[in-house]
PDB file of C-alpha atoms in Angstrom:
ATOM      1  CA  ASP A   1       0.000   0.000   0.000  1.00  0.00           C
ATOM      2  CA  PHE A   2       1.152   3.469  -0.868  1.00  0.00           C
ATOM      3  CA  PRO A   3       0.722   6.241   1.733  1.00  0.00           C
ATOM      4  CA  SER A   4      -2.065   8.702   1.025  1.00  0.00           C
ATOM      5  CA  PRO A   5      -0.866  12.016  -0.364  1.00  0.00           C
ATOM      6  CA  LEU A   6      -0.666  14.815   2.177  1.00  0.00           C
ATOM      7  CA  PRO A   7      -2.759  17.948   1.639  1.00  0.00           C
ATOM      8  CA  PHE A   8       0.293  20.175   2.140  1.00  0.00           C
ATOM      9  CA  ASN A   9       3.965  20.151   3.061  1.00  0.00           C
ATOM     10  CA  LEU A  10       6.116  22.258   5.389  1.00  0.00           C
ATOM     11  CA  LYS A  11       9.822  22.954   5.232  1.00  0.00           C
ATOM     12  CA  SER A  12      12.155  25.401   6.956  1.00  0.00           C
ATOM     13  CA  ILE A  13      13.790  28.138   4.914  1.00  0.00           C
ATOM     14  CA  THR A  14      15.984  29.081   7.887  1.00  0.00           C
ATOM     15  CA  LYS A  15      17.207  25.469   8.245  1.00  0.00           C
ATOM     16  CA  SER A  16      20.213  24.796  10.498  1.00  0.00           C
ATOM     17  CA  ASN A  17      22.063  28.019  11.046  1.00  0.00           C
ATOM     18  CA  SER A  18      24.082  30.168  13.432  1.00  0.00           C
ATOM     19  CA  ALA A  19      23.654  33.616  14.954  1.00  0.00           C
ATOM     20  CA  LEU A  20      25.461  35.969  17.318  1.00  0.00           C
ATOM     21  CA  SER A  21      24.494  36.346  20.944  1.00  0.00           C
ATOM     22  CA  ASN A  22      21.952  39.082  21.683  1.00  0.00           C
ATOM     23  CA  ASP A  23      20.821  39.054  18.059  1.00  0.00           C
ATOM     24  CA  ASN A  24      17.284  38.338  16.856  1.00  0.00           C
ATOM     25  CA  VAL A  25      16.709  35.058  15.003  1.00  0.00           C
ATOM     26  CA  GLU A  26      13.956  34.860  12.389  1.00  0.00           C
ATOM     27  CA  ILE A  27      12.450  31.425  11.735  1.00  0.00           C
ATOM     28  CA  LYS A  28      10.722  31.053   8.367  1.00  0.00           C
ATOM     29  CA  ILE A  29       8.599  28.055   7.468  1.00  0.00           C
ATOM     30  CA  GLN A  30       7.453  27.660   3.861  1.00  0.00           C
ATOM     31  CA  GLY A  31       4.378  25.714   2.892  1.00  0.00           C
ATOM     32  CA  THR A  32       3.042  24.216  -0.341  1.00  0.00           C
ATOM     33  CA  GLY A  33      -0.426  22.855  -1.053  1.00  0.00           C
ATOM     34  CA  ASP A  34      -3.689  23.513   0.779  1.00  0.00           C
ATOM     35  CA  LEU A  35      -2.182  25.282   3.781  1.00  0.00           C
ATOM     36  CA  PRO A  36      -3.828  25.830   7.185  1.00  0.00           C
ATOM     37  CA  ASP A  37      -4.263  29.364   8.516  1.00  0.00           C
ATOM     38  CA  SER A  38      -1.768  28.711  11.327  1.00  0.00           C
ATOM     39  CA  ILE A  39       0.796  26.165  12.489  1.00  0.00           C
ATOM     40  CA  LEU A  40       2.819  25.625  15.671  1.00  0.00           C
ATOM     41  CA  ILE A  41       6.495  26.509  15.879  1.00  0.00           C
ATOM     42  CA  HIS A  42       8.385  24.720  18.667  1.00  0.00           C
ATOM     43  CA  TRP A  43      11.809  25.407  20.092  1.00  0.00           C
ATOM     44  CA  VAL A  44      13.859  23.870  22.899  1.00  0.00           C
ATOM     45  CA  GLU A  45      16.456  25.881  24.824  1.00  0.00           C
ATOM     46  CA  GLU A  46      18.342  24.310  27.755  1.00  0.00           C
ATOM     47  CA  ASN A  47      15.829  21.435  27.919  1.00  0.00           C
ATOM     48  CA  ILE A  48      12.885  23.824  28.194  1.00  0.00           C
ATOM     49  CA  LYS A  49      10.310  23.536  25.418  1.00  0.00           C
ATOM     50  CA  TYR A  50       8.381  26.513  24.027  1.00  0.00           C
ATOM     51  CA  GLN A  51       5.764  26.775  21.304  1.00  0.00           C
ATOM     52  CA  LYS A  52       3.790  29.465  19.536  1.00  0.00           C
ATOM     53  CA  SER A  53       0.965  29.504  17.044  1.00  0.00           C
ATOM     54  CA  ILE A  54       1.961  31.412  13.905  1.00  0.00           C
ATOM     55  CA  GLY A  55      -0.416  32.679  11.247  1.00  0.00           C
ATOM     56  CA  LYS A  56       0.093  32.262   7.512  1.00  0.00           C
ATOM     57  CA  LYS A  57       1.143  35.126   5.243  1.00  0.00           C
ATOM     58  CA  ASP A  58       1.882  34.524   1.552  1.00  0.00           C
ATOM     59  CA  LYS A  59       2.513  30.802   2.147  1.00  0.00           C
ATOM     60  CA  LEU A  60       5.022  31.633   4.877  1.00  0.00           C
ATOM     61  CA  TYR A  61       4.899  31.229   8.654  1.00  0.00           C
ATOM     62  CA  THR A  62       7.410  33.541  10.327  1.00  0.00           C
ATOM     63  CA  HIS A  63       8.421  33.974  13.952  1.00  0.00           C
ATOM     64  CA  THR A  64      11.260  36.041  15.448  1.00  0.00           C
ATOM     65  CA  LEU A  65      13.059  35.126  18.667  1.00  0.00           C
ATOM     66  CA  ASN A  66      14.520  38.260  20.228  1.00  0.00           C
ATOM     67  CA  ASN A  67      17.820  38.712  22.041  1.00  0.00           C
ATOM     68  CA  VAL A  68      18.856  35.064  21.765  1.00  0.00           C
ATOM     69  CA  ASN A  69      21.800  33.906  23.900  1.00  0.00           C
ATOM     70  CA  LYS A  70      21.643  30.092  23.937  1.00  0.00           C
ATOM     71  CA  ASN A  71      21.725  27.327  21.348  1.00  0.00           C
ATOM     72  CA  PHE A  72      18.282  25.958  20.535  1.00  0.00           C
ATOM     73  CA  LEU A  73      16.484  23.355  18.427  1.00  0.00           C
ATOM     74  CA  TYR A  74      13.321  24.233  16.487  1.00  0.00           C
ATOM     75  CA  TRP A  75      10.715  22.700  14.236  1.00  0.00           C
ATOM     76  CA  ALA A  76       7.150  23.367  13.053  1.00  0.00           C
ATOM     77  CA  ASN A  77       4.125  21.123  12.812  1.00  0.00           C
ATOM     78  CA  TYR A  78       0.395  20.936  12.272  1.00  0.00           C
ATOM     79  CA  GLN A  79      -1.815  18.395  14.067  1.00  0.00           C
ATOM     80  CA  ASN A  80      -4.780  17.008  12.118  1.00  0.00           C
ATOM     81  CA  PRO A  81      -7.922  18.070  14.021  1.00  0.00           C
ATOM     82  CA  TYR A  82      -9.932  15.161  12.550  1.00  0.00           C
ATOM     83  CA  PHE A  83      -9.793  11.766  14.247  1.00  0.00           C
ATOM     84  CA  PHE A  84     -10.632   9.664  11.207  1.00  0.00           C
ATOM     85  CA  SER A  85      -8.013  10.652   8.672  1.00  0.00           C
ATOM     86  CA  SER A  86      -5.181   9.105   6.715  1.00  0.00           C
ATOM     87  CA  TRP A  87      -2.617  11.344   8.429  1.00  0.00           C
ATOM     88  CA  ASN A  88      -2.068  12.663  11.986  1.00  0.00           C
ATOM     89  CA  GLU A  89       0.615  15.310  11.684  1.00  0.00           C
ATOM     90  CA  ILE A  90       2.634  17.260   9.125  1.00  0.00           C
ATOM     91  CA  SER A  91       5.992  18.509  10.378  1.00  0.00           C
ATOM     92  CA  THR A  92       9.317  19.964   9.327  1.00  0.00           C
ATOM     93  CA  LYS A  93      12.652  18.444  10.257  1.00  0.00           C
ATOM     94  CA  LYS A  94      14.249  19.546  13.531  1.00  0.00           C
ATOM     95  CA  HIS A  95      16.975  22.132  12.990  1.00  0.00           C
ATOM     96  CA  PRO A  96      19.612  23.394  15.423  1.00  0.00           C
ATOM     97  CA  ILE A  97      20.571  27.073  15.721  1.00  0.00           C
ATOM     98  CA  THR A  98      24.059  27.631  17.128  1.00  0.00           C
ATOM     99  CA  ILE A  99      24.644  30.877  19.020  1.00  0.00           C
ATOM    100  CA  LYS A 100      28.162  32.269  18.841  1.00  0.00           C
ATOM    101  CA  GLN A 101      28.978  34.336  21.898  1.00  0.00           C
ATOM    102  CA  ARG A 102      30.164  37.891  21.373  1.00  0.00           C
ATOM    103  CA  PRO A 103      33.219  39.149  23.242  1.00  0.00           C
ATOM    104  CA  LYS A 104      32.409  41.339  26.235  1.00  0.00           C
ATOM    105  CA  ILE A 105      34.669  43.949  27.757  1.00  0.00           C
ATOM    106  CA  ILE A 106      34.513  42.929  31.403  1.00  0.00           C
ATOM    107  CA  ASN A 107      36.977  45.416  32.844  1.00  0.00           C
ATOM    108  CA  VAL A 108      38.493  48.738  31.766  1.00  0.00           C
ATOM    109  CA  ASN A 109      40.521  51.275  33.749  1.00  0.00           C
ATOM    110  CA  PHE A 110      41.997  54.653  32.939  1.00  0.00           C
ATOM    111  CA  THR A 111      45.235  55.547  34.742  1.00  0.00           C
ATOM    112  CA  ILE A 112      45.812  59.311  34.753  1.00  0.00           C
ATOM    113  CA  ILE A 113      49.338  60.708  35.174  1.00  0.00           C
ATOM    114  CA  PRO A 114      48.994  64.497  35.655  1.00  0.00           C
ATOM    115  CA  PRO A 115      51.833  66.877  34.653  1.00  0.00           C
ATOM    116  CA  LYS A 116      54.458  67.315  37.388  1.00  0.00           C
ATOM    117  CA  TYR A 117      53.735  71.031  37.835  1.00  0.00           C
ATOM    118  CA  THR A 118      50.243  70.235  39.154  1.00  0.00           C
ATOM    119  CA  GLY A 119      51.581  68.313  42.143  1.00  0.00           C
ATOM    120  CA  LEU A 120      48.732  65.830  41.705  1.00  0.00           C
ATOM    121  CA  ASP A 121      49.227  62.106  42.278  1.00  0.00           C
ATOM    122  CA  THR A 122      48.634  59.444  39.627  1.00  0.00           C
ATOM    123  CA  PHE A 123      45.147  57.972  39.948  1.00  0.00           C
ATOM    124  CA  THR A 124      43.054  55.238  38.330  1.00  0.00           C
ATOM    125  CA  ASP A 125      39.355  55.417  37.471  1.00  0.00           C
ATOM    126  CA  GLY A 126      37.170  52.643  36.060  1.00  0.00           C
ATOM    127  CA  LEU A 127      34.338  55.026  35.055  1.00  0.00           C
ATOM    128  CA  LYS A 128      31.834  52.355  36.093  1.00  0.00           C
ATOM    129  CA  ASN A 129      29.061  54.647  37.298  1.00  0.00           C
ATOM    130  CA  ILE A 130      29.794  57.603  35.022  1.00  0.00           C
ATOM    131  CA  ASN A 131      31.221  57.819  31.532  1.00  0.00           C
ATOM    132  CA  GLN A 132      33.348  60.966  31.759  1.00  0.00           C
ATOM    133  CA  ILE A 133      36.147  62.395  33.829  1.00  0.00           C
ATOM    134  CA  GLN A 134      38.027  65.706  33.996  1.00  0.00           C
ATOM    135  CA  ILE A 135      41.811  65.574  33.789  1.00  0.00           C
ATOM    136  CA  PRO A 136      44.517  68.291  33.724  1.00  0.00           C
ATOM    137  CA  LEU A 137      45.804  69.489  30.364  1.00  0.00           C
ATOM    138  CA  GLY A 138      48.899  67.548  29.289  1.00  0.00           C
ATOM    139  CA  SER A 139      48.076  64.455  31.342  1.00  0.00           C
ATOM    140  CA  LYS A 140      49.169  61.031  30.129  1.00  0.00           C
ATOM    141  CA  VAL A 141      46.416  58.416  30.076  1.00  0.00           C
ATOM    142  CA  THR A 142      46.896  54.651  30.059  1.00  0.00           C
ATOM    143  CA  ILE A 143      43.908  52.560  28.985  1.00  0.00           C
ATOM    144  CA  ASN A 144      43.947  49.010  30.400  1.00  0.00           C
ATOM    145  CA  GLY A 145      41.184  46.469  29.917  1.00  0.00           C
ATOM    146  CA  GLU A 146      40.238  42.869  29.351  1.00  0.00           C
ATOM    147  CA  SER A 147      37.624  40.848  27.542  1.00  0.00           C
ATOM    148  CA  ASN A 148      35.998  37.532  28.399  1.00  0.00           C
ATOM    149  CA  LYS A 149      37.515  36.094  25.183  1.00  0.00           C
ATOM    150  CA  ASN A 150      40.890  36.258  23.457  1.00  0.00           C
ATOM    151  CA  LEU A 151      41.047  39.085  20.939  1.00  0.00           C
ATOM    152  CA  THR A 152      42.552  39.704  17.529  1.00  0.00           C
ATOM    153  CA  SER A 153      42.100  43.476  17.718  1.00  0.00           C
ATOM    154  CA  ALA A 154      40.772  46.297  19.867  1.00  0.00           C
ATOM    155  CA  TRP A 155      40.488  50.001  19.183  1.00  0.00           C
ATOM    156  CA  ILE A 156      38.851  53.250  20.192  1.00  0.00           C
ATOM    157  CA  ASN A 157      36.705  55.207  17.762  1.00  0.00           C
ATOM    158  CA  THR A 158      36.644  58.980  18.126  1.00  0.00           C
ATOM    159  CA  ASN A 159      34.644  61.419  16.028  1.00  0.00           C
ATOM    160  CA  GLU A 160      37.688  61.855  13.803  1.00  0.00           C
ATOM    161  CA  ASP A 161      39.917  58.812  14.048  1.00  0.00           C
ATOM    162  CA  ARG A 162      40.430  55.172  14.964  1.00  0.00           C
ATOM    163  CA  VAL A 163      43.226  54.390  17.429  1.00  0.00           C
ATOM    164  CA  ASN A 164      44.362  50.765  17.622  1.00  0.00           C
ATOM    165  CA  LEU A 165      45.169  49.277  21.041  1.00  0.00           C
ATOM    166  CA  TYR A 166      47.864  46.760  21.929  1.00  0.00           C
ATOM    167  CA  ILE A 167      46.571  43.189  22.374  1.00  0.00           C
ATOM    168  CA  ASP A 168      47.811  40.388  24.646  1.00  0.00           C
ATOM    169  CA  ASN A 169      45.377  37.462  24.498  1.00  0.00           C
ATOM    170  CA  ASN A 170      42.255  38.851  26.180  1.00  0.00           C
ATOM    171  CA  LYS A 171      43.882  42.042  27.469  1.00  0.00           C
ATOM    172  CA  PHE A 172      44.458  45.391  25.783  1.00  0.00           C
ATOM    173  CA  ASN A 173      46.206  48.663  26.601  1.00  0.00           C
ATOM    174  CA  LYS A 174      47.305  51.973  25.124  1.00  0.00           C
ATOM    175  CA  ASN A 175      49.133  55.119  26.293  1.00  0.00           C
ATOM    176  CA  ILE A 176      47.854  58.451  25.024  1.00  0.00           C
ATOM    177  CA  GLU A 177      48.624  62.085  25.852  1.00  0.00           C
ATOM    178  CA  LEU A 178      45.652  64.400  25.912  1.00  0.00           C
ATOM    179  CA  LYS A 179      45.850  67.896  24.481  1.00  0.00           C
ATOM    180  CA  SER A 180      42.100  68.323  23.920  1.00  0.00           C
ATOM    181  CA  ASP A 181      38.780  66.766  24.924  1.00  0.00           C
ATOM    182  CA  ILE A 182      38.144  63.294  23.532  1.00  0.00           C
ATOM    183  CA  THR A 183      34.934  61.254  23.284  1.00  0.00           C
ATOM    184  CA  PHE A 184      35.244  57.674  22.079  1.00  0.00           C
ATOM    185  CA  THR A 185      33.748  54.197  22.025  1.00  0.00           C
ATOM    186  CA  LEU A 186      35.692  51.020  22.826  1.00  0.00           C
ATOM    187  CA  HIS A 187      35.568  48.156  20.308  1.00  0.00           C
ATOM    188  CA  CYS A 188      37.062  44.646  20.016  1.00  0.00           C
ATOM    189  CA  LEU A 189      37.051  41.560  17.799  1.00  0.00           C
ATOM    190  CA  ASP A 190      37.559  37.984  19.003  1.00  0.00           C
ATOM    191  CA  ASN A 191      39.411  35.217  17.161  1.00  0.00           C
ATOM    192  CA  GLU A 192      36.368  34.592  14.944  1.00  0.00           C
ATOM    193  CA  SER A 193      36.164  38.298  14.039  1.00  0.00           C
ATOM    194  CA  ILE A 194      33.001  38.651  16.130  1.00  0.00           C
ATOM    195  CA  PRO A 195      32.571  42.212  17.486  1.00  0.00           C
ATOM    196  CA  ASN A 196      31.379  43.327  20.887  1.00  0.00           C
ATOM    197  CA  LEU A 197      27.846  44.697  21.105  1.00  0.00           C
ATOM    198  CA  ASN A 198      26.793  48.239  22.045  1.00  0.00           C
ATOM    199  CA  PRO A 199      30.251  49.689  22.773  1.00  0.00           C
ATOM    200  CA  LYS A 200      30.194  52.053  25.746  1.00  0.00           C
ATOM    201  CA  GLN A 201      31.014  55.719  25.162  1.00  0.00           C
ATOM    202  CA  TYR A 202      33.612  57.494  27.292  1.00  0.00           C
ATOM    203  CA  SER A 203      34.590  61.165  27.537  1.00  0.00           C
ATOM    204  CA  LEU A 204      37.887  62.538  28.843  1.00  0.00           C
ATOM    205  CA  ILE A 205      37.452  66.267  29.442  1.00  0.00           C
ATOM    206  CA  ILE A 206      40.464  68.585  29.651  1.00  0.00           C
ATOM    207  CA  LYS A 207      40.602  70.804  32.728  1.00  0.00           C
ATOM    208  CA  ASN A 208      42.577  73.880  31.690  1.00  0.00           C
ATOM    209  CA  ASP A 209      45.093  75.423  34.084  1.00  0.00           C
ATOM    210  CA  ASN A 210      43.720  78.921  34.570  1.00  0.00           C
ATOM    211  CA  SER A 211      46.032  81.838  35.356  1.00  0.00           C
ATOM    212  CA  ALA A 212      46.514  82.691  39.019  1.00  0.00           C
ATOM    213  CA  ASN A 213      44.041  85.228  40.384  1.00  0.00           C
ATOM    214  CA  ILE A 214      45.446  87.955  42.686  1.00  0.00           C
ATOM    215  CA  SER A 215      43.174  90.185  44.781  1.00  0.00           C
ATOM    216  CA  ILE A 216      45.045  92.973  46.690  1.00  0.00           C
ATOM    217  CA  GLN A 217      43.388  94.343  49.820  1.00  0.00           C
ATOM    218  CA  LYS A 218      46.302  96.528  50.967  1.00  0.00           C
ATOM    219  CA  PRO A 219      47.666  98.975  50.051  1.00  0.00           C
ATOM    220  CA  SER A 220      44.856 100.960  48.480  1.00  0.00           C
ATOM    221  CA  LYS A 221      45.232 102.748  45.165  1.00  0.00           C
ATOM    222  CA  GLU A 222      46.652 105.802  46.917  1.00  0.00           C
ATOM    223  CA  PHE A 223      49.080 105.453  49.838  1.00  0.00           C
ATOM    224  CA  GLU A 224      52.147 107.015  51.478  1.00  0.00           C
ATOM    225  CA  ILE A 225      55.486 105.270  51.843  1.00  0.00           C
ATOM    226  CA  ASN A 226      56.748 105.259  55.418  1.00  0.00           C
ATOM    227  CA  GLU A 227      60.269 106.174  56.519  1.00  0.00           C
ATOM    228  CA  LEU A 228      61.402 102.570  56.288  1.00  0.00           C
ATOM    229  CA  MET A 229      60.575 102.646  52.575  1.00  0.00           C
ATOM    230  CA  THR A 230      58.524  99.462  52.849  1.00  0.00           C
ATOM    231  CA  ILE A 231      55.137  98.736  51.410  1.00  0.00           C
ATOM    232  CA  PRO A 232      53.039  96.229  53.391  1.00  0.00           C
ATOM    233  CA  ILE A 233      50.984  94.067  51.052  1.00  0.00           C
ATOM    234  CA  ASN A 234      47.894  92.064  51.963  1.00  0.00           C
ATOM    235  CA  ALA A 235      46.588  89.953  49.109  1.00  0.00           C
ATOM    236  CA  ASN A 236      44.647  86.785  48.289  1.00  0.00           C
ATOM    237  CA  ILE A 237      46.132  84.589  45.564  1.00  0.00           C
ATOM    238  CA  ILE A 238      44.107  81.739  44.031  1.00  0.00           C
ATOM    239  CA  ASP A 239      45.529  79.127  41.663  1.00  0.00           C
ATOM    240  CA  ASP A 240      44.258  75.760  40.463  1.00  0.00           C
ATOM    241  CA  TYR A 241      47.290  73.826  41.631  1.00  0.00           C
ATOM    242  CA  GLY A 242      49.027  76.180  44.106  1.00  0.00           C
ATOM    243  CA  LEU A 243      52.008  78.479  43.676  1.00  0.00           C
ATOM    244  CA  LYS A 244      55.658  77.530  43.432  1.00  0.00           C
ATOM    245  CA  ASP A 245      57.068  81.048  43.616  1.00  0.00           C
ATOM    246  CA  ILE A 246      55.955  84.694  43.895  1.00  0.00           C
TER     247      ILE A 246
END
C-alpha cells in the first residue's frame, strides 16, 4: 500500500544556522499545497520547550526570537484536528541554531598621570558609574582592559579617528597624551572576528590650568610710603594647583 498524499507540506527556509548572541533570530517556514491558517512553531532551549501559534502570510509562517543567547532546536508542525483521517501530523525536520557568543569587555581602567607642575598624584578610574572624567591638560592616560575572550584586535573610535590598542590574548592597553577633549567608544574583535555589542562611550574632558588670580586688599590705590621705605601688602592669591614662587 502506498501512503495517502498529504494535503500540504512544510519545510524550513531558515534550516540549520548560526547567529550571534543578543541578536534576533527569524524562523521562516514555507508551505506548499492547501495550507492551514496557522501552524505551531516549537523550540527547545536548555531542555525547556516553548511553542507558539503562527499565522500564515503569503505561504510563509514567520516567527522572530529576540535577544537570543543560547543554542536551541526548532521545528514546526500541524496536528490534524480530525480523528478519522489518513494522516495525523505534518511537520518539518528539527533544525539546530548555534549561538556564537560575542566578546564582552569585562573590565576597563583609565590611569591618569597628571603633569608634574600640578603636584597631583597618579590615579586610576574605572568610570563604572559615570562615563566621563576631567583631567589636567597635558596628562598622560593609560587605557587598560580585558575581555571575556581572546582578541585579535581592539580600538577606540573617536569622532575623527580610529586608534588601535595593543593586544595580549584577552587584554588590551594603550598610552595616550591628551591635548584636547576626547569622546570615544571602545571596540574589540575575538578570534572569529566577532565584534562586541553596544560599545560604551567614554569622555575625557580637559581641565585647563587657569592663570593665578590675585586680589590685593592693601595697600589701596593711593598710599604714602613710610620712613622705612617698605610697602606692606595684603593679598589673596588663588591658583588651580598652588604656587611655586611669587
